[in-house]
Amino acid sequence: MALFGRKNDSAAPAATVEADPALAALTGAYTIDPAHSTISFTVRHAMVTNVRGTFTEHEGTLRLDGSAPANSTATIDVSIASIDTGVPDRDGHLRGADFFDAETFPTMAFRSTAAEQIDAETYRVTGDLTIKDVTRPLSIDLEFHGSATDVYGNERVGFEGSATILRSDWGLSWNAALETGGVLVSDKVKLNFDISAIKQGPEAA
């Protein structure tokens, strides 16, 4: 099922597409369930291995429009202080002024501005990502995992996606040179999103 609108193709002949009743039934407002969702990152360390971390506190909303999928929207707010790489000293450094400066800028935020279908299984949500005092565009490629009613009667939808950014574009430029060449922390960071959202009501996007 397609949740986001197809990319326009001026060369394609005009066609009338019947609405998918199952897709239309998903239309509504959703709240991201933090207990069953993960927002994480992967970054290269010392040129030889990866460090992985998560943000354990986050919240967000989805508004899905099954009749006009391109109108679907998403918002996510992440608590920077909740960063967890499994090493307390490293987490403290990441929260500090060299990196996120969580005391001054406590929240990382994403606000979608557009959505489109890329192929049969891939969708792209584009929006504004704000880290510290910098806002830049970001596109997230997503796979829609479907919908289900859980044992408590909640209607859920699931998405998994990722995006790769250069942290320096958002002012996260601290680094240290290695004696053997290269730097301690790569500029490239992969962001990962594994989202489960619960339907709150029938409001269209």
XYZ file of C-alpha atoms in Angstrom:
205
model
C 0.000 0.000 0.000
C 1.165 3.522 -0.746
C 1.060 6.090 2.018
C 2.767 8.935 0.238
C 2.052 10.482 -3.132
C 3.865 9.446 -6.291
C 6.459 11.689 -7.843
C 4.944 13.608 -10.760
C 5.916 12.350 -14.208
C 4.869 14.738 -16.955
C 5.630 12.121 -19.612
C 3.241 9.587 -18.138
C -0.304 9.503 -19.496
C -3.030 10.804 -17.252
C -4.821 8.053 -15.380
C -7.501 7.733 -12.775
C -6.397 5.709 -9.753
C -9.101 4.243 -7.569
C -8.675 4.830 -3.851
C -7.535 1.796 -1.905
C -10.182 1.253 0.828
C -7.629 -0.331 3.150
C -5.325 2.650 2.730
C -8.118 5.169 3.176
C -8.984 3.488 6.471
C -5.573 4.506 7.832
C -6.383 8.202 7.505
C -6.093 9.938 10.844
C -3.929 11.433 13.556
C -1.301 9.239 15.215
C 1.031 9.605 18.183
C 4.466 7.993 18.073
C 4.768 5.353 20.800
C 8.188 5.922 22.428
C 8.067 2.553 24.200
C 8.042 0.740 20.857
C 10.005 3.189 18.692
C 13.725 3.799 18.360
C 15.618 6.839 17.104
C 19.308 6.034 16.815
C 22.531 6.930 15.026
C 25.753 5.352 13.794
C 29.066 7.199 13.398
C 32.584 6.017 12.521
C 35.079 6.230 15.399
C 38.883 6.443 14.991
C 38.488 5.503 11.304
C 38.144 1.800 12.153
C 34.852 1.030 13.917
C 31.310 2.271 14.440
C 29.789 3.787 17.550
C 26.029 3.403 17.895
C 23.724 5.370 20.124
C 20.080 6.101 20.774
C 17.957 8.980 22.000
C 15.810 7.354 24.667
C 13.337 10.241 25.047
C 11.358 11.473 22.072
C 7.819 12.279 20.995
C 6.058 12.952 17.748
C 2.923 12.882 15.662
C 1.869 11.606 12.262
C -1.096 12.748 10.212
C -1.802 10.219 7.502
C -4.141 10.956 4.614
C -5.025 7.755 2.814
C -7.037 9.499 0.121
C -4.280 12.013 -0.712
C -1.090 10.426 0.660
C 1.182 13.316 -0.353
C -0.610 15.429 2.269
C 0.656 13.211 5.097
C 2.880 14.954 7.644
C 5.212 14.105 10.515
C 6.766 15.850 13.509
C 9.431 14.514 15.863
C 11.008 16.130 18.934
C 14.042 14.465 20.521
C 15.541 15.190 23.949
C 19.286 15.675 23.451
C 19.962 14.943 27.135
C 18.632 11.404 26.577
C 21.545 10.425 24.313
C 22.906 7.006 25.221
C 25.930 5.308 23.642
C 26.542 2.984 26.568
C 29.558 4.984 27.829
C 28.643 7.686 30.392
C 31.784 9.780 29.832
C 31.196 9.822 26.073
C 27.533 10.684 26.558
C 28.537 13.604 28.770
C 30.942 14.866 26.103
C 28.209 14.633 23.460
C 25.797 16.608 25.657
C 28.401 19.309 26.246
C 29.444 22.408 24.330
C 31.827 20.536 21.990
C 28.837 18.797 20.423
C 25.109 19.299 21.119
C 25.273 21.790 24.025
C 22.132 20.208 25.437
C 21.769 22.747 28.243
C 21.358 25.589 25.723
C 19.679 23.579 22.945
C 17.728 20.776 24.634
C 15.711 19.580 21.633
C 16.396 18.239 18.145
C 13.315 18.690 15.960
C 12.039 17.497 12.577
C 9.047 19.028 10.769
C 8.011 17.528 7.446
C 7.299 19.719 4.424
C 6.661 17.150 1.651
C 6.161 13.441 1.007
C 6.401 11.227 -2.071
C 6.495 7.609 -3.182
C 9.838 6.560 -4.691
C 8.965 2.991 -5.701
C 6.691 0.149 -4.667
C 8.252 -0.148 -1.216
C 10.099 3.104 -0.558
C 8.734 6.480 0.482
C 10.522 9.748 1.117
C 9.578 12.368 3.680
C 11.338 15.717 3.343
C 11.379 18.354 6.035
C 13.396 20.687 8.232
C 15.798 19.251 10.814
C 16.846 21.624 13.596
C 19.904 20.862 15.731
C 21.203 23.551 18.066
C 20.400 26.831 16.266
C 20.713 25.459 12.719
C 17.793 24.354 10.541
C 18.484 22.535 7.291
C 16.461 20.335 4.925
C 16.548 16.575 5.393
C 15.000 13.726 3.393
C 14.256 10.418 5.115
C 13.660 7.268 3.074
C 11.071 5.051 4.756
C 9.636 1.585 4.402
C 6.004 1.215 5.473
C 5.651 -1.993 7.489
C 1.865 -1.983 7.522
C -0.850 -1.624 10.142
C -2.266 -3.804 12.912
C -4.509 -3.734 15.967
C -2.556 -4.661 19.094
C -3.800 -6.729 22.056
C -5.041 -3.550 23.783
C -7.161 -2.530 20.807
C -4.796 0.202 19.599
C -4.586 0.744 15.852
C -0.902 0.959 14.921
C 1.193 1.746 11.866
C 4.907 1.036 11.508
C 7.720 2.655 9.557
C 11.461 2.067 9.329
C 13.845 4.474 7.656
C 17.199 6.181 7.600
C 19.054 9.250 6.409
C 22.734 10.177 6.237
C 23.884 13.666 7.212
C 27.127 15.581 7.621
C 27.120 16.696 11.241
C 29.225 19.748 10.402
C 26.257 21.104 8.408
C 24.511 21.547 11.768
C 27.514 23.026 13.563
C 28.669 19.745 15.165
C 32.240 20.108 13.978
C 34.403 19.125 16.987
C 37.122 16.610 16.162
C 40.623 15.426 17.025
C 43.391 14.397 14.668
C 44.860 10.896 14.938
C 48.615 10.298 14.953
C 48.163 7.717 12.211
C 46.150 10.107 10.057
C 42.476 10.841 9.846
C 40.212 12.050 12.623
C 38.596 10.637 15.746
C 34.953 11.090 14.680
C 33.635 10.969 11.124
C 31.625 13.866 9.749
C 29.114 11.445 8.228
C 26.378 10.225 10.574
C 23.593 7.774 9.770
C 20.258 8.467 11.464
C 17.877 5.533 11.929
C 14.148 5.643 12.613
C 12.043 2.649 13.690
C 8.585 4.033 14.397
C 5.397 2.575 15.815
C 2.500 5.039 16.017
C -0.947 4.711 17.601
C -4.052 6.137 15.983
C -5.713 8.830 18.065
C -8.598 9.857 15.859
C -10.016 10.130 12.333
C -8.708 13.617 11.564
C -7.234 13.768 8.060
C -3.732 15.080 7.443
